[in-house]
CSV table of C-alpha atoms (C1' of nucleotides) in Angstrom, one decimal:
chain,number,residue,atom,x,y,z
C,1,MET,CA,-27.3,-2.7,-4.7
C,2,ARG,CA,-28.6,-6.4,-5.2
C,3,GLU,CA,-31.1,-7.3,-2.7
C,4,ASP,CA,-28.9,-10.7,-1.7
C,5,LEU,CA,-25.7,-8.8,-1.2
C,6,PRO,CA,-26.6,-5.7,1.0
C,7,LEU,CA,-23.8,-3.1,2.5
C,8,SER,CA,-24.7,-4.4,5.9
C,9,THR,CA,-22.8,-7.7,4.3
C,10,THR,CA,-20.0,-5.7,3.6
C,11,HIS,CA,-20.0,-4.1,7.0
C,12,GLU,CA,-20.5,-7.5,8.3
C,13,VAL,CA,-17.1,-8.9,7.0
C,14,ARG,CA,-15.4,-6.2,7.1
C,15,ASP,CA,-16.0,-5.9,11.3
C,16,ARG,CA,-15.7,-9.7,11.7
C,17,CYS,CA,-13.6,-11.3,10.1
C,18,LEU,CA,-10.8,-12.1,12.0
C,19,CYS,CA,-8.9,-12.9,8.9
C,20,LEU,CA,-8.4,-10.1,7.6
C,21,GLN,CA,-7.8,-7.8,10.3
C,22,LEU,CA,-4.9,-10.4,10.9
C,23,GLN,CA,-3.8,-9.5,7.3
C,24,ARG,CA,-4.0,-6.1,7.7
C,25,ALA,CA,-2.1,-6.1,11.0
C,26,ALA,CA,0.7,-8.5,9.8
C,27,ARG,CA,0.9,-6.5,6.5
C,28,SER,CA,1.7,-3.0,8.6
C,29,ILE,CA,3.9,-4.2,11.3
C,30,GLY,CA,5.4,-6.0,8.7
C,31,ARG,CA,6.2,-2.7,6.4
C,32,ARG,CA,7.2,-1.2,9.8
C,33,PHE,CA,9.7,-3.9,10.6
C,34,ASP,CA,10.7,-4.2,6.7
C,35,SER,CA,11.7,-0.6,6.7
C,36,ALA,CA,13.3,-0.4,9.9
C,37,LEU,CA,15.8,-3.4,9.1
C,38,ARG,CA,16.0,-2.2,5.0
C,39,PRO,CA,19.8,-0.5,6.2
C,40,LEU,CA,20.7,-4.0,7.0
C,41,GLY,CA,19.2,-5.5,3.5
C,42,LEU,CA,16.9,-7.9,5.6
C,43,SER,CA,13.4,-8.1,5.5
C,44,HIS,CA,11.0,-8.8,8.3
C,45,GLY,CA,10.7,-12.5,7.8
C,46,GLN,CA,14.1,-13.0,6.7
C,47,PHE,CA,15.2,-11.6,10.4
C,48,SER,CA,12.4,-14.0,12.6
C,49,LEU,CA,14.1,-17.0,9.7
C,50,LEU,CA,17.8,-16.5,10.8
C,51,THR,CA,17.0,-15.7,14.5
C,52,ALA,CA,15.3,-19.2,14.6
C,53,LEU,CA,18.6,-21.0,13.3
C,54,ASN,CA,20.6,-19.5,15.9
C,55,ARG,CA,20.8,-23.1,17.6
C,56,PRO,CA,23.3,-25.0,18.9
C,57,GLU,CA,22.4,-27.9,16.4
C,58,PRO,CA,21.2,-26.6,13.1
C,59,PRO,CA,17.7,-27.4,12.8
C,60,LEU,CA,15.9,-29.6,10.4
C,61,LEU,CA,14.1,-27.9,7.4
C,62,GLY,CA,10.6,-29.3,8.6
C,63,ALA,CA,11.0,-28.0,12.2
C,64,VAL,CA,11.6,-24.6,11.2
C,65,ALA,CA,9.3,-24.6,8.9
C,66,GLU,CA,6.4,-25.8,11.5
C,67,LEU,CA,8.0,-23.1,13.8
C,68,LEU,CA,7.3,-20.4,11.7
C,69,ALA,CA,4.1,-21.6,10.3
C,70,LEU,CA,4.8,-21.6,6.8
C,71,ASP,CA,4.9,-24.2,4.2
C,72,ARG,CA,8.0,-26.1,3.7
C,73,THR,CA,7.9,-24.9,-0.2
C,74,THR,CA,7.8,-21.3,0.7
C,75,LEU,CA,10.3,-22.0,3.7
C,76,THR,CA,12.7,-23.4,0.5
C,77,ALA,CA,12.1,-20.7,-1.5
C,78,ASN,CA,13.1,-18.1,1.5
C,79,LEU,CA,16.1,-19.8,2.0
C,80,LYS,CA,17.5,-19.1,-1.9
C,81,PRO,CA,17.9,-15.6,-1.4
C,82,LEU,CA,19.9,-15.9,2.0
C,83,GLU,CA,22.0,-19.1,0.8
C,84,ARG,CA,23.2,-16.4,-2.1
C,85,ARG,CA,24.5,-14.2,0.2
C,86,GLY,CA,26.3,-16.6,2.0
C,87,LEU,CA,24.4,-16.2,5.4
C,88,VAL,CA,22.6,-19.7,5.4
C,89,ARG,CA,23.9,-23.0,4.3
C,90,VAL,CA,21.5,-26.1,3.6
C,91,GLU,CA,23.2,-29.4,4.4
C,92,SER,CA,21.7,-32.8,4.5
C,93,ASP,CA,21.8,-34.5,7.8
C,94,ALA,CA,24.5,-37.0,8.3
C,95,VAL,CA,21.9,-39.9,9.7
C,96,ASP,CA,19.0,-39.4,7.9
C,97,GLY,CA,19.6,-38.5,3.8
C,98,ARG,CA,15.8,-37.1,3.4
C,99,ARG,CA,16.4,-34.6,6.4
C,100,ARG,CA,17.7,-31.1,5.5
C,101,ARG,CA,19.9,-29.2,8.2
C,102,LEU,CA,19.6,-25.4,8.1
C,103,VAL,CA,22.7,-23.7,9.0
C,104,LEU,CA,23.6,-20.1,9.8
C,105,THR,CA,27.2,-19.1,8.9
C,106,ASP,CA,29.2,-16.9,10.6
C,107,ALA,CA,28.0,-14.5,8.2
C,108,GLY,CA,25.0,-14.9,9.0
C,109,ARG,CA,25.8,-14.1,13.0
C,110,ASP,CA,27.3,-11.0,11.9
C,111,VAL,CA,24.4,-9.5,10.0
C,112,LEU,CA,21.6,-10.7,13.4
C,113,VAL,CA,24.3,-9.0,15.9
C,114,GLU,CA,23.4,-6.3,14.1
C,115,ALA,CA,20.1,-6.2,13.4
C,116,LEU,CA,18.9,-7.2,17.1
C,117,PRO,CA,19.3,-3.7,18.7
C,118,VAL,CA,16.9,-2.4,15.2
C,119,TRP,CA,14.5,-5.5,16.1
C,120,ARG,CA,14.6,-4.4,19.9
C,121,HIS,CA,14.1,-0.5,19.5
C,122,THR,CA,11.6,-1.0,16.7
C,123,HIS,CA,9.7,-3.3,18.9
C,124,ASP,CA,9.9,-0.8,21.7
C,125,GLY,CA,8.4,1.8,20.0
C,126,ILE,CA,5.6,-0.7,18.8
C,127,ASP,CA,4.6,-1.7,22.5
C,128,ASP,CA,5.0,2.2,23.1
C,129,LEU,CA,2.5,2.6,20.6
C,130,LEU,CA,0.2,0.4,21.8
C,131,GLY,CA,-0.1,2.0,25.1
C,132,SER,CA,-3.1,0.9,27.1
C,133,LEU,CA,-3.5,-2.2,25.0
C,134,ASP,CA,-1.9,-5.3,26.7
C,135,SER,CA,0.8,-6.7,24.0
C,136,ALA,CA,1.8,-9.6,26.0
C,137,ALA,CA,-2.2,-10.7,25.7
C,138,LEU,CA,-2.4,-10.0,22.1
C,139,ARG,CA,1.0,-12.3,21.5
C,140,ASP,CA,-0.3,-15.1,23.8
C,141,ALA,CA,-3.7,-14.9,22.2
C,142,LEU,CA,-2.1,-14.7,18.7
C,143,SER,CA,-0.1,-18.2,19.4
C,144,ALA,CA,-2.9,-19.8,21.1
C,145,LEU,CA,-4.9,-18.9,17.4
C,146,THR,CA,-1.8,-20.4,15.7
C,147,TRP,CA,-1.5,-23.3,17.9
C,148,GLU,CA,-5.4,-24.1,17.5
C,149,LEU,CA,-5.1,-24.1,13.8
C,150,SER,CA,-2.5,-25.8,12.9
C,151,ARG,CA,-3.2,-28.8,15.9
C,152,GLU,CA,-7.0,-28.9,13.8
C,153,GLU,CA,-4.6,-29.4,10.4
C,154,THR,CA,-2.7,-32.5,11.4
C,155,ALA,CA,-6.2,-33.7,13.1
C,156,ALA,CA,-7.6,-33.5,9.6
C,157,VAL,CA,-4.1,-35.4,7.8
C,158,THR,CA,-4.4,-38.1,10.4
C,159,ALA,CA,-7.6,-38.5,10.5
C,160,PRO,CA,-8.6,-42.9,10.4
V,1,MET,CA,27.0,-20.8,20.4
V,2,ARG,CA,28.6,-17.4,20.0
V,3,GLU,CA,29.0,-15.4,23.2
V,4,ASP,CA,27.0,-12.3,21.1
V,5,LEU,CA,24.7,-14.8,20.2
V,6,PRO,CA,23.2,-17.2,22.9
V,7,LEU,CA,19.9,-18.9,22.4
V,8,SER,CA,18.4,-16.4,24.8
V,9,THR,CA,18.5,-14.3,22.1
V,10,THR,CA,16.8,-16.3,19.7
V,11,HIS,CA,14.0,-17.6,22.4
V,12,GLU,CA,13.7,-13.4,23.2
V,13,VAL,CA,12.5,-12.8,19.7
V,14,ARG,CA,10.3,-15.9,19.4
V,15,ASP,CA,8.6,-15.0,22.6
V,16,ARG,CA,8.5,-11.4,22.4
V,17,CYS,CA,7.8,-10.5,18.5
V,18,LEU,CA,5.0,-9.3,17.6
V,19,CYS,CA,5.5,-9.4,14.4
V,20,LEU,CA,6.0,-13.1,13.9
V,21,GLN,CA,3.6,-13.9,16.1
V,22,LEU,CA,1.1,-11.7,13.7
V,23,GLN,CA,2.6,-13.5,10.3
V,24,ARG,CA,2.6,-16.4,11.8
V,25,ALA,CA,-1.3,-16.4,12.7
V,26,ALA,CA,-2.2,-14.4,9.1
V,27,ARG,CA,-0.6,-17.5,7.5
V,28,SER,CA,-2.4,-19.8,9.3
V,29,ILE,CA,-6.0,-18.6,9.2
V,30,GLY,CA,-5.3,-17.6,5.3
V,31,ARG,CA,-4.6,-20.9,4.7
V,32,ARG,CA,-7.7,-22.2,6.4
V,33,PHE,CA,-9.8,-19.9,4.7
V,34,ASP,CA,-7.8,-20.7,1.1
V,35,SER,CA,-8.9,-24.0,1.8
V,36,ALA,CA,-12.3,-23.3,2.5
V,37,LEU,CA,-12.9,-21.0,-0.2
V,38,ARG,CA,-11.2,-23.0,-3.2
V,39,PRO,CA,-13.9,-24.4,-4.5
V,40,LEU,CA,-15.3,-21.5,-5.3
V,41,GLY,CA,-11.7,-20.7,-6.8
V,42,LEU,CA,-11.2,-17.6,-4.6
V,43,SER,CA,-8.6,-17.1,-2.3
V,44,HIS,CA,-8.8,-15.1,1.3
V,45,GLY,CA,-7.6,-12.1,0.1
V,46,GLN,CA,-9.8,-12.1,-3.0
V,47,PHE,CA,-12.6,-12.6,-0.9
V,48,SER,CA,-12.0,-9.8,1.1
V,49,LEU,CA,-11.3,-7.8,-1.8
V,50,LEU,CA,-14.7,-8.3,-3.4
V,51,THR,CA,-16.1,-7.5,-0.3
V,52,ALA,CA,-14.8,-4.4,0.0
V,53,LEU,CA,-16.2,-3.8,-3.5
V,54,ASN,CA,-19.7,-4.1,-2.7
V,55,ARG,CA,-20.5,-0.7,-2.2
V,56,PRO,CA,-23.6,1.6,-3.6
V,57,GLU,CA,-20.5,3.2,-5.7
V,58,PRO,CA,-17.4,1.3,-7.0
V,59,PRO,CA,-14.6,3.0,-4.8
V,60,LEU,CA,-11.2,4.1,-5.4
V,61,LEU,CA,-8.4,2.2,-5.6
V,62,GLY,CA,-6.7,4.2,-3.1
V,63,ALA,CA,-9.3,3.9,-1.0
V,64,VAL,CA,-9.7,0.1,-1.2
V,65,ALA,CA,-5.7,-0.1,-0.4
V,66,GLU,CA,-6.1,1.6,2.5
V,67,LEU,CA,-8.5,-0.5,3.8
V,68,LEU,CA,-6.7,-3.8,3.2
V,69,ALA,CA,-3.8,-1.8,4.5
V,70,LEU,CA,-2.2,-2.9,1.4
V,71,ASP,CA,0.0,-1.2,-0.4
V,72,ARG,CA,-1.4,0.5,-4.0
V,73,THR,CA,0.7,-1.8,-6.4
V,74,THR,CA,-0.3,-4.7,-4.9
V,75,LEU,CA,-4.0,-3.8,-5.2
V,76,THR,CA,-3.3,-3.4,-8.5
V,77,ALA,CA,-1.6,-6.9,-9.3
V,78,ASN,CA,-4.4,-8.4,-6.6
V,79,LEU,CA,-6.9,-7.2,-9.5
V,80,LYS,CA,-5.4,-8.5,-12.3
V,81,PRO,CA,-6.6,-12.0,-11.8
V,82,LEU,CA,-10.4,-11.0,-10.7
V,83,GLU,CA,-10.2,-8.8,-13.8
V,84,ARG,CA,-9.6,-11.9,-16.4
V,85,ARG,CA,-12.5,-13.9,-14.7
V,86,GLY,CA,-14.5,-11.2,-15.1
V,87,LEU,CA,-15.4,-10.4,-11.6
V,88,VAL,CA,-14.0,-6.8,-11.1
V,89,ARG,CA,-13.7,-3.7,-13.4
V,90,VAL,CA,-11.2,-0.8,-13.3
V,91,GLU,CA,-12.7,2.1,-14.5
V,92,SER,CA,-11.6,6.1,-14.7
V,93,ASP,CA,-13.1,8.2,-12.8
V,94,ALA,CA,-15.7,10.5,-14.3
V,95,VAL,CA,-14.7,13.8,-12.6
V,96,ASP,CA,-10.5,13.6,-11.9
V,97,GLY,CA,-9.0,11.4,-14.3
V,98,ARG,CA,-6.2,10.2,-12.6
V,99,ARG,CA,-8.7,8.5,-10.4
V,100,ARG,CA,-9.7,4.3,-10.6
V,101,ARG,CA,-13.1,3.2,-9.8
V,102,LEU,CA,-13.0,-0.4,-8.9
V,103,VAL,CA,-16.6,-1.8,-9.9
V,104,LEU,CA,-17.9,-5.4,-9.0
V,105,THR,CA,-19.7,-7.1,-12.0
V,106,ASP,CA,-22.8,-9.1,-11.4
V,107,ALA,CA,-20.5,-12.1,-12.1
V,108,GLY,CA,-18.4,-10.6,-8.9
V,109,ARG,CA,-22.0,-10.0,-7.3
V,110,ASP,CA,-22.7,-13.7,-8.1
V,111,VAL,CA,-18.9,-15.9,-6.7
V,112,LEU,CA,-19.7,-13.6,-3.5
V,113,VAL,CA,-23.3,-14.5,-2.7
V,114,GLU,CA,-21.8,-18.2,-3.5
V,115,ALA,CA,-18.8,-17.0,-1.1
V,116,LEU,CA,-20.6,-15.7,1.9
V,117,PRO,CA,-22.1,-18.9,3.7
V,118,VAL,CA,-18.6,-20.3,3.4
V,119,TRP,CA,-17.1,-17.6,5.1
V,120,ARG,CA,-19.6,-17.7,7.4
V,121,HIS,CA,-19.6,-21.5,8.2
V,122,THR,CA,-15.5,-21.0,8.1
V,123,HIS,CA,-15.5,-18.2,10.8
V,124,ASP,CA,-18.2,-19.6,13.4
V,125,GLY,CA,-15.5,-22.6,13.5
V,126,ILE,CA,-12.5,-20.7,14.2
V,127,ASP,CA,-14.8,-18.7,17.4
V,128,ASP,CA,-15.8,-22.3,18.5
V,129,LEU,CA,-11.9,-23.2,18.2
V,130,LEU,CA,-10.6,-20.2,20.0
V,131,GLY,CA,-13.4,-21.1,23.0
V,132,SER,CA,-12.6,-19.0,26.0
V,133,LEU,CA,-10.0,-16.5,23.9
V,134,ASP,CA,-12.3,-13.4,23.3
V,135,SER,CA,-12.4,-13.2,19.8
V,136,ALA,CA,-13.9,-9.7,19.2
V,137,ALA,CA,-11.3,-8.4,21.9
V,138,LEU,CA,-9.0,-10.0,19.5
V,139,ARG,CA,-10.1,-8.1,16.5
V,140,ASP,CA,-10.5,-4.8,18.3
V,141,ALA,CA,-6.7,-5.4,19.2
V,142,LEU,CA,-5.5,-6.0,16.0
V,143,SER,CA,-7.4,-3.6,14.3
V,144,ALA,CA,-6.1,-0.7,16.6
V,145,LEU,CA,-2.8,-1.6,16.2
V,146,THR,CA,-3.4,-1.2,12.5
V,147,TRP,CA,-5.2,1.9,13.0
V,148,GLU,CA,-1.5,3.3,15.5
V,149,LEU,CA,0.6,1.7,12.5
V,150,SER,CA,-1.1,3.7,9.3
V,151,ARG,CA,-1.0,6.6,11.4
V,152,GLU,CA,2.3,7.0,12.2
V,153,GLU,CA,3.2,6.0,8.7
V,154,THR,CA,1.3,9.2,7.4
V,155,ALA,CA,2.7,11.2,10.0
V,156,ALA,CA,6.2,10.5,8.9
V,157,VAL,CA,5.3,11.6,5.3
V,158,THR,CA,3.4,14.7,5.8
V,159,ALA,CA,6.0,15.5,8.6
V,160,PRO,CA,7.2,19.3,7.6
A,1,DC,C1',15.8,-58.9,3.1
A,2,DA,C1',12.5,-57.4,-0.7
A,3,DG,C1',8.6,-54.8,-2.1
A,4,DA,C1',5.2,-51.3,0.1
A,5,DA,C1',4.2,-47.7,2.6
A,6,DT,C1',5.9,-43.5,5.0
A,7,DT,C1',8.4,-39.6,5.5
A,8,DA,C1',11.2,-36.0,4.1
A,9,DT,C1',11.9,-32.9,0.8
A,10,DG,C1',12.6,-30.8,-4.3
A,11,DT,C1',9.9,-28.6,-8.6
A,12,DT,C1',6.9,-26.0,-10.9
A,13,DG,C1',3.1,-22.5,-11.8
A,14,DA,C1',-0.2,-19.2,-10.2
A,15,DC,C1',-0.7,-15.8,-7.2
A,16,DA,C1',0.8,-11.7,-3.2
A,17,DT,C1',3.8,-8.2,-1.7
A,18,DC,C1',6.5,-3.9,-2.1
A,19,DA,C1',10.2,-0.5,-2.7
A,20,DA,C1',11.9,2.5,-6.1
A,21,DC,C1',11.1,4.7,-10.7
A,22,DT,C1',8.0,6.6,-13.8
A,23,DT,C1',3.8,8.5,-16.4
A,24,DA,C1',-0.5,11.6,-16.1
A,25,DT,C1',-3.7,14.5,-14.1
A,26,DT,C1',-5.0,17.9,-11.7
A,27,DT,C1',-4.4,21.8,-8.6
A,28,DC,C1',-1.8,25.7,-7.0
A,29,DT,C1',1.1,30.3,-7.8
A,30,DG,C1',2.5,33.9,-9.5
I,1,DC,C1',-3.3,31.4,-17.8
I,2,DA,C1',1.5,29.2,-18.1
I,3,DG,C1',4.9,26.5,-15.2
I,4,DA,C1',5.8,24.2,-10.8
I,5,DA,C1',3.6,21.4,-6.9
I,6,DA,C1',1.3,17.8,-5.4
I,7,DT,C1',-1.8,13.8,-6.2
I,8,DA,C1',-2.9,9.2,-8.5
I,9,DA,C1',-1.9,5.3,-10.7
I,10,DG,C1',1.3,2.1,-13.3
I,11,DT,C1',5.6,-0.5,-14.5
I,12,DT,C1',9.3,-3.1,-12.7
I,13,DG,C1',12.2,-6.5,-10.3
I,14,DA,C1',12.6,-9.3,-6.2
I,15,DT,C1',11.2,-11.7,-2.6
I,16,DG,C1',7.3,-14.5,-0.3
I,17,DT,C1',3.6,-17.8,-0.4
I,18,DC,C1',1.0,-21.8,-1.7
I,19,DA,C1',-1.1,-26.2,-3.5
I,20,DA,C1',-0.1,-30.0,-6.8
I,21,DC,C1',3.0,-32.9,-8.3
I,22,DA,C1',7.7,-35.5,-8.3
I,23,DT,C1',11.7,-37.7,-6.3
I,24,DA,C1',14.6,-39.6,-2.6
I,25,DA,C1',15.6,-42.0,1.9
I,26,DT,C1',14.3,-44.5,5.4
I,27,DT,C1',11.0,-47.5,7.4
I,28,DC,C1',8.0,-51.5,8.1
I,29,DT,C1',6.1,-56.0,6.8
I,30,DG,C1',5.5,-60.5,5.3
DNA sequence: CAGAATTATGTTGACATCAACTTATTTCTG
DNA sequence: CAGAAATAAGTTGATGTCAACATAATTCTG
């Protein structure tokens, strides 16, 4: 070990880094939902995306990207497999030609109706797993963190 | 809206799904660290990986994958760009020919030494951002969640 | 109202992620 | 000790992720 990189540094990052802990937890829980949803041919991300599109008015691409805290270009990419399967349709907005509306098709709704009980069951299992841990508090903390980070991002761009 | 897919379902998922909240938070914080580490040519994942390799004995591939809660094949892929840059070397284990040891090179240590203050500074900023929110408690909850999920995974495979 | 600034999105290239399948070694069993 | 079982990794193909750059449409300004 070099003097400027003691083992304690490794432990410092492992024990303190919220980013690392978040990536680990996100990957672990993502795999869990992927596995549960596999019979339906959906990944956890696809499930979240389809759910986000179930609204009275088909939402705008940018709005969905923001809701999912996802890069717009990533969302464009994620739509491709769903479009191919006919679960989603992308349309130009009637009023503003730049905008794209993400339309959940009837086939998309059918898949979603099948997926929902799977999601509920899987989530119940995770809540059980967490036991004494307050999963609602955890969710709220994550939501707050995402919100604060996105606020700063916007501020950085908007700053004079 | 269809009767079997009311808007309330969309809100149920948005408000309850721990998986969605985790992915959102992980993406947001990941972008933040990516941006901070960009001058060094490192992503947040590469930083975590290099840090994990800073040990007296070069760790085994499988052990690192488990530590990062990462699929083994993903880790193999992630090593490629770091190997190309000469920051990491993969060696066969002397004792067991199946095993691979992940060696952090001197160049890798140099980059890590540069990256550490950037990581500390970025993390301080996030702790400030969280304010009243207990970031240590959040980390511990995430760690516990990852642990429980991985425990179940192992059990499922090992089951008689 | 014409050109500039802004806004919303698309394209490309590099890397990240995982499942399913395959290969190489080691260990276990008879 | 030879074949079977188990273990550790590699390979392939599909998808997810983002930054940098480019395009198209709208709005703003003089």
